[in-house]
Amino acid sequence: MLQQPGLFGLKHSNRDFTQKEYWGKNCFNSSFPASLCSYLYSCNLENIYLILDSNLEIKHSSISTTELYGINPISDNLFYAFETQFTPYQQYLIGNLPGVDLVTQSRDTGTCLQAIEIKLTALPDNTTCKLSEDLYGCEIVISPDTIVYLACSFVEIFKNNLDILKNLINGTFEDILDWSEAQQIIPYIPNIINIIDSISLSILDNQKPLLMQPIWKTQGKSPKLSENCLDIFVWSNLAFTRLFIDLAKAEIELYGGIRAIGRHTRTIIWLFKMIYDFSINSSFNHARIIDTLSYNTKNDKAFAVSGRITHIYMKSEILRQPRIKKN
């Protein structure tokens, strides 16, 4: 009897792996990582967890797939809902909540357990493929929808304590007449960064997984898999902010301020404006913020970081030698 095609662990999902269309790139890039995460659990391995510490630096911890999924990955009660809305976040938004790569759900109740963005990344990328193996890194490209989920993960903690959030947002932002005008916003950016840092430090104990980043290691830029080729890093919501905030801080330190609003700085503004509006109205209009605060840059992506940047945060023995071998 022929075995039906499928992926390890993905017993119940909204994708039919017996059908050809569910093996295309757009589906594979999220379903394969979800399967790999379940496979790590079966090997008694935990995912590498990047979290923020009290010095606003990223440190390496670990997180089990059970904790990441909010349910044991071998449970028959687990449903993998790909490219679906994480409906508990709808209450924070004006307009429709965008979808997220993976929502884990309880089959018996339909309860949404976790919202997980997934970025399957090649190791090395174009910027590190000619470096020595211990300097390899992965490029990450982030969509605007990820920033919406990031903002929701922040405001969720303050939904019943808006006064605490308002106290952390210490600034005269009502003086800004036009948030879409770069020259009006640029002088406020150092203070905005400090406020995001203060909010982050106030919720260190409540940081939660936001983005799953499997690494797919090849022999340099060839398509051939390395002997040790697969593993998973998970970014907490607070650790993830360092990917764009640290670059802005470096620019401020180098030039004495922000010279122009690039993608990284714009992402800071998006995140802050979503949190700021929530502190006032108990909700925010994510689509309007992203559309109007474009600063003459396309909104197809929020930002991208090269492997030279991600290596700084992900550097480890596991990045150099992933634990899952190609066989």
Short mmCIF file of N, CA and C in Angstrom, two decimals, residues 50-164:
data_model
loop_
_atom_site.label_atom_id
_atom_site.label_comp_id
_atom_site.label_asym_id
_atom_site.label_seq_id
_atom_site.Cartn_x
_atom_site.Cartn_y
_atom_site.Cartn_z
N LEU A 50 15.88 33.23 21.34
CA LEU A 50 16.56 34.51 21.49
C LEU A 50 15.64 35.45 22.28
N ILE A 51 16.12 35.89 23.44
CA ILE A 51 15.31 36.73 24.31
C ILE A 51 16.10 37.99 24.68
N LEU A 52 15.39 39.00 25.16
CA LEU A 52 16.02 40.26 25.56
C LEU A 52 16.31 40.21 27.06
N ASP A 53 17.50 40.72 27.45
CA ASP A 53 17.82 40.78 28.87
C ASP A 53 17.71 42.21 29.39
N SER A 54 18.03 42.40 30.65
CA SER A 54 17.84 43.70 31.30
C SER A 54 18.84 44.76 30.82
N ASN A 55 19.84 44.33 30.05
CA ASN A 55 20.78 45.28 29.44
C ASN A 55 20.40 45.62 28.00
N LEU A 56 19.18 45.21 27.61
CA LEU A 56 18.68 45.42 26.24
C LEU A 56 19.56 44.71 25.22
N GLU A 57 20.09 43.57 25.62
CA GLU A 57 20.91 42.75 24.74
C GLU A 57 20.24 41.39 24.57
N ILE A 58 20.54 40.75 23.44
CA ILE A 58 19.95 39.44 23.15
C ILE A 58 20.81 38.35 23.77
N LYS A 59 20.15 37.45 24.47
CA LYS A 59 20.85 36.27 24.99
C LYS A 59 20.14 35.02 24.50
N HIS A 60 20.88 33.91 24.51
CA HIS A 60 20.35 32.64 24.00
C HIS A 60 19.81 31.81 25.15
N SER A 61 18.59 31.34 24.96
CA SER A 61 17.95 30.43 25.89
C SER A 61 17.42 29.26 25.06
N SER A 62 16.45 28.56 25.57
CA SER A 62 15.82 27.49 24.78
C SER A 62 14.33 27.48 25.08
N ILE A 63 13.57 27.00 24.11
CA ILE A 63 12.12 26.90 24.27
C ILE A 63 11.66 25.59 23.63
N SER A 64 10.88 24.84 24.37
CA SER A 64 10.38 23.57 23.83
C SER A 64 9.32 23.85 22.78
N THR A 65 9.13 22.89 21.90
CA THR A 65 8.07 23.03 20.90
C THR A 65 6.71 23.06 21.58
N THR A 66 6.56 22.36 22.69
CA THR A 66 5.31 22.41 23.44
C THR A 66 5.00 23.82 23.91
N GLU A 67 6.02 24.51 24.44
CA GLU A 67 5.81 25.89 24.90
C GLU A 67 5.58 26.82 23.72
N LEU A 68 6.30 26.59 22.63
CA LEU A 68 6.14 27.43 21.44
C LEU A 68 4.75 27.28 20.84
N TYR A 69 4.25 26.06 20.75
CA TYR A 69 2.95 25.81 20.13
C TYR A 69 1.78 26.00 21.10
N GLY A 70 2.09 26.03 22.40
CA GLY A 70 1.03 26.12 23.39
C GLY A 70 0.31 24.81 23.63
N ILE A 71 0.88 23.73 23.08
CA ILE A 71 0.29 22.40 23.19
C ILE A 71 1.37 21.40 22.76
N ASN A 72 1.29 20.20 23.30
CA ASN A 72 2.24 19.16 22.91
C ASN A 72 2.12 18.89 21.40
N PRO A 73 3.24 18.94 20.66
CA PRO A 73 3.16 18.80 19.20
C PRO A 73 2.72 17.42 18.72
N ILE A 74 2.74 16.43 19.58
CA ILE A 74 2.26 15.11 19.16
C ILE A 74 0.81 14.88 19.59
N SER A 75 0.20 15.90 20.21
CA SER A 75 -1.19 15.77 20.65
C SER A 75 -2.13 15.67 19.45
N ASP A 76 -3.09 14.78 19.55
CA ASP A 76 -4.10 14.66 18.50
C ASP A 76 -5.07 15.86 18.52
N ASN A 77 -4.94 16.69 19.55
CA ASN A 77 -5.80 17.87 19.70
C ASN A 77 -5.22 19.10 19.02
N LEU A 78 -4.02 18.98 18.42
CA LEU A 78 -3.36 20.13 17.79
C LEU A 78 -3.80 20.27 16.34
N PHE A 79 -4.22 21.49 15.99
CA PHE A 79 -4.56 21.82 14.60
C PHE A 79 -3.64 22.92 14.13
N TYR A 80 -3.01 22.71 12.97
CA TYR A 80 -2.13 23.71 12.36
C TYR A 80 -2.94 24.54 11.37
N ALA A 81 -3.20 25.79 11.71
CA ALA A 81 -3.94 26.69 10.83
C ALA A 81 -2.93 27.65 10.19
N PHE A 82 -2.63 27.42 8.92
CA PHE A 82 -1.64 28.24 8.22
C PHE A 82 -2.30 29.45 7.58
N GLU A 83 -1.55 30.58 7.60
CA GLU A 83 -2.00 31.83 6.98
C GLU A 83 -3.42 32.17 7.43
N THR A 84 -3.56 32.23 8.73
CA THR A 84 -4.85 32.43 9.38
C THR A 84 -4.75 33.59 10.36
N GLN A 85 -5.87 34.20 10.68
CA GLN A 85 -5.88 35.27 11.68
C GLN A 85 -5.79 34.67 13.09
N PHE A 86 -5.00 35.33 13.94
CA PHE A 86 -4.97 34.99 15.36
C PHE A 86 -6.03 35.85 16.03
N THR A 87 -7.25 35.35 16.06
CA THR A 87 -8.42 36.18 16.39
C THR A 87 -8.37 36.87 17.76
N PRO A 88 -7.65 36.37 18.77
CA PRO A 88 -7.60 37.13 20.03
C PRO A 88 -7.04 38.55 19.88
N TYR A 89 -6.28 38.79 18.80
CA TYR A 89 -5.71 40.12 18.60
C TYR A 89 -6.66 41.09 17.89
N GLN A 90 -7.77 40.58 17.35
CA GLN A 90 -8.68 41.45 16.60
C GLN A 90 -9.19 42.61 17.47
N GLN A 91 -9.37 42.37 18.75
CA GLN A 91 -9.95 43.38 19.64
C GLN A 91 -9.08 44.64 19.76
N TYR A 92 -7.81 44.56 19.36
CA TYR A 92 -6.92 45.72 19.49
C TYR A 92 -6.90 46.59 18.24
N LEU A 93 -7.56 46.13 17.18
CA LEU A 93 -7.41 46.78 15.88
C LEU A 93 -8.70 47.42 15.38
N ILE A 94 -8.53 48.53 14.66
CA ILE A 94 -9.57 49.08 13.82
C ILE A 94 -9.35 48.46 12.43
N GLY A 95 -10.39 47.85 11.86
CA GLY A 95 -10.22 47.16 10.58
C GLY A 95 -9.89 45.70 10.80
N ASN A 96 -9.60 45.00 9.71
CA ASN A 96 -9.39 43.56 9.77
C ASN A 96 -7.97 43.19 10.15
N LEU A 97 -7.86 42.23 11.03
CA LEU A 97 -6.57 41.69 11.43
C LEU A 97 -5.95 40.92 10.26
N PRO A 98 -4.68 41.17 9.93
CA PRO A 98 -4.04 40.36 8.88
C PRO A 98 -3.79 38.94 9.37
N GLY A 99 -3.49 38.05 8.43
CA GLY A 99 -3.17 36.68 8.79
C GLY A 99 -1.73 36.57 9.26
N VAL A 100 -1.42 35.46 9.89
CA VAL A 100 -0.07 35.16 10.35
C VAL A 100 0.29 33.78 9.79
N ASP A 101 1.58 33.48 9.67
CA ASP A 101 1.99 32.24 9.00
C ASP A 101 1.40 30.99 9.63
N LEU A 102 1.38 30.95 10.98
CA LEU A 102 0.86 29.75 11.65
C LEU A 102 0.12 30.14 12.92
N VAL A 103 -1.09 29.64 13.04
CA VAL A 103 -1.84 29.71 14.30
C VAL A 103 -2.05 28.28 14.77
N THR A 104 -1.57 27.98 15.98
CA THR A 104 -1.86 26.66 16.55
C THR A 104 -3.20 26.76 17.29
N GLN A 105 -4.00 25.71 17.13
CA GLN A 105 -5.33 25.71 17.72
C GLN A 105 -5.63 24.39 18.42
N SER A 106 -6.53 24.45 19.40
CA SER A 106 -7.07 23.23 20.01
C SER A 106 -8.23 22.74 19.16
N ARG A 107 -8.19 21.51 18.73
CA ARG A 107 -9.25 20.98 17.87
C ARG A 107 -10.58 20.86 18.62
N ASP A 108 -10.53 20.55 19.91
CA ASP A 108 -11.78 20.32 20.63
C ASP A 108 -12.56 21.61 20.87
N THR A 109 -11.87 22.71 21.10
CA THR A 109 -12.55 23.97 21.41
C THR A 109 -12.42 25.01 20.30
N GLY A 110 -11.46 24.82 19.39
CA GLY A 110 -11.19 25.82 18.36
C GLY A 110 -10.39 27.01 18.87
N THR A 111 -9.93 26.94 20.11
CA THR A 111 -9.19 28.04 20.73
C THR A 111 -7.86 28.27 20.02
N CYS A 112 -7.56 29.54 19.75
CA CYS A 112 -6.25 29.89 19.21
C CYS A 112 -5.22 29.87 20.34
N LEU A 113 -4.12 29.19 20.13
CA LEU A 113 -3.11 29.04 21.17
C LEU A 113 -1.92 29.98 20.97
N GLN A 114 -1.32 29.96 19.78
CA GLN A 114 -0.15 30.79 19.51
C GLN A 114 -0.20 31.32 18.08
N ALA A 115 0.32 32.53 17.93
CA ALA A 115 0.53 33.12 16.60
C ALA A 115 2.02 33.13 16.33
N ILE A 116 2.44 32.53 15.22
CA ILE A 116 3.87 32.39 14.93
C ILE A 116 4.15 32.83 13.50
N GLU A 117 4.98 33.86 13.36
CA GLU A 117 5.52 34.21 12.05
C GLU A 117 6.66 33.25 11.75
N ILE A 118 6.82 32.85 10.49
CA ILE A 118 7.85 31.88 10.12
C ILE A 118 8.70 32.43 8.99
N LYS A 119 10.02 32.38 9.17
CA LYS A 119 10.95 32.80 8.14
C LYS A 119 11.97 31.69 7.92
N LEU A 120 11.76 30.88 6.90
CA LEU A 120 12.71 29.83 6.54
C LEU A 120 13.88 30.50 5.83
N THR A 121 15.07 30.44 6.43
CA THR A 121 16.20 31.23 5.92
C THR A 121 17.36 30.33 5.51
N ALA A 122 18.00 30.73 4.41
CA ALA A 122 19.16 29.99 3.90
C ALA A 122 20.42 30.47 4.62
N LEU A 123 21.28 29.53 4.94
CA LEU A 123 22.56 29.81 5.59
C LEU A 123 23.67 29.20 4.73
N PRO A 124 24.59 30.00 4.16
CA PRO A 124 24.77 31.44 4.32
C PRO A 124 23.95 32.24 3.30
N ASP A 125 23.90 33.56 3.51
CA ASP A 125 23.27 34.43 2.51
C ASP A 125 24.35 35.03 1.61
N ASN A 126 23.94 35.93 0.71
CA ASN A 126 24.89 36.51 -0.25
C ASN A 126 25.99 37.34 0.40
N THR A 127 25.69 37.90 1.57
CA THR A 127 26.69 38.78 2.21
C THR A 127 27.70 38.01 3.04
N THR A 128 27.44 36.72 3.32
CA THR A 128 28.36 35.96 4.17
C THR A 128 28.89 34.70 3.52
N CYS A 129 28.45 34.38 2.29
CA CYS A 129 28.82 33.09 1.69
C CYS A 129 30.31 32.97 1.38
N LYS A 130 31.01 34.11 1.27
CA LYS A 130 32.45 34.05 0.98
C LYS A 130 33.30 34.18 2.24
N LEU A 131 32.64 34.28 3.39
CA LEU A 131 33.35 34.35 4.66
C LEU A 131 33.60 32.94 5.19
N SER A 132 34.36 32.84 6.25
CA SER A 132 34.57 31.52 6.87
C SER A 132 33.25 31.04 7.49
N GLU A 133 33.15 29.72 7.63
CA GLU A 133 31.89 29.12 8.07
C GLU A 133 31.38 29.67 9.39
N ASP A 134 32.30 30.02 10.29
CA ASP A 134 31.87 30.51 11.58
C ASP A 134 31.34 31.95 11.54
N LEU A 135 31.35 32.56 10.35
CA LEU A 135 30.80 33.91 10.17
C LEU A 135 29.55 33.92 9.29
N TYR A 136 29.06 32.74 8.92
CA TYR A 136 27.85 32.65 8.10
C TYR A 136 26.66 33.29 8.83
N GLY A 137 25.76 33.86 8.02
CA GLY A 137 24.53 34.43 8.58
C GLY A 137 23.40 34.32 7.57
N CYS A 138 22.18 34.59 8.04
CA CYS A 138 20.98 34.48 7.21
C CYS A 138 20.34 35.85 7.03
N GLU A 139 19.87 36.12 5.83
CA GLU A 139 19.07 37.32 5.61
C GLU A 139 17.63 37.07 6.08
N ILE A 140 17.04 38.07 6.72
CA ILE A 140 15.63 38.00 7.09
C ILE A 140 14.92 39.19 6.46
N VAL A 141 13.80 38.91 5.78
CA VAL A 141 12.96 39.95 5.21
C VAL A 141 11.63 39.94 5.96
N ILE A 142 11.25 41.10 6.48
CA ILE A 142 10.09 41.19 7.36
C ILE A 142 8.97 41.97 6.69
N SER A 143 7.76 41.45 6.79
CA SER A 143 6.59 42.10 6.19
C SER A 143 5.95 43.07 7.18
N PRO A 144 5.17 44.04 6.69
CA PRO A 144 4.46 44.95 7.59
C PRO A 144 3.52 44.21 8.55
N ASP A 145 2.92 43.10 8.09
CA ASP A 145 1.98 42.37 8.96
C ASP A 145 2.67 41.87 10.23
N THR A 146 3.96 41.54 10.13
CA THR A 146 4.70 41.09 11.31
C THR A 146 4.76 42.19 12.36
N ILE A 147 4.87 43.44 11.91
CA ILE A 147 4.93 44.56 12.85
C ILE A 147 3.58 44.76 13.53
N VAL A 148 2.49 44.47 12.82
CA VAL A 148 1.16 44.53 13.43
C VAL A 148 1.08 43.52 14.58
N TYR A 149 1.54 42.30 14.32
CA TYR A 149 1.51 41.26 15.37
C TYR A 149 2.46 41.61 16.51
N LEU A 150 3.59 42.21 16.17
CA LEU A 150 4.52 42.66 17.21
C LEU A 150 3.84 43.68 18.12
N ALA A 151 3.18 44.67 17.52
CA ALA A 151 2.49 45.70 18.31
C ALA A 151 1.39 45.07 19.18
N CYS A 152 0.65 44.13 18.61
CA CYS A 152 -0.41 43.47 19.38
C CYS A 152 0.16 42.73 20.59
N SER A 153 1.33 42.12 20.42
CA SER A 153 1.94 41.39 21.53
C SER A 153 2.37 42.33 22.66
N PHE A 154 2.65 43.59 22.31
CA PHE A 154 2.96 44.60 23.32
C PHE A 154 1.69 45.06 24.03
N VAL A 155 0.70 45.52 23.25
CA VAL A 155 -0.47 46.16 23.85
C VAL A 155 -1.33 45.17 24.64
N GLU A 156 -1.24 43.89 24.27
CA GLU A 156 -2.00 42.86 24.98
C GLU A 156 -1.72 42.90 26.48
N ILE A 157 -0.46 43.19 26.83
CA ILE A 157 -0.05 43.18 28.24
C ILE A 157 -0.67 44.35 29.00
N PHE A 158 -0.96 45.45 28.28
CA PHE A 158 -1.44 46.67 28.93
C PHE A 158 -2.94 46.90 28.75
N LYS A 159 -3.65 45.95 28.18
CA LYS A 159 -5.05 46.21 27.83
C LYS A 159 -5.90 46.58 29.05
N ASN A 160 -5.54 46.07 30.21
CA ASN A 160 -6.29 46.41 31.43
C ASN A 160 -5.54 47.40 32.32
N ASN A 161 -4.41 47.91 31.80
CA ASN A 161 -3.58 48.84 32.57
C ASN A 161 -3.07 49.97 31.68
N LEU A 162 -3.99 50.67 31.04
CA LEU A 162 -3.59 51.72 30.11
C LEU A 162 -2.81 52.83 30.79
N ASP A 163 -3.10 53.09 32.07
CA ASP A 163 -2.39 54.16 32.78
C ASP A 163 -0.90 53.87 32.88
N ILE A 164 -0.55 52.59 33.06
CA ILE A 164 0.86 52.21 33.12
C ILE A 164 1.53 52.50 31.78
#
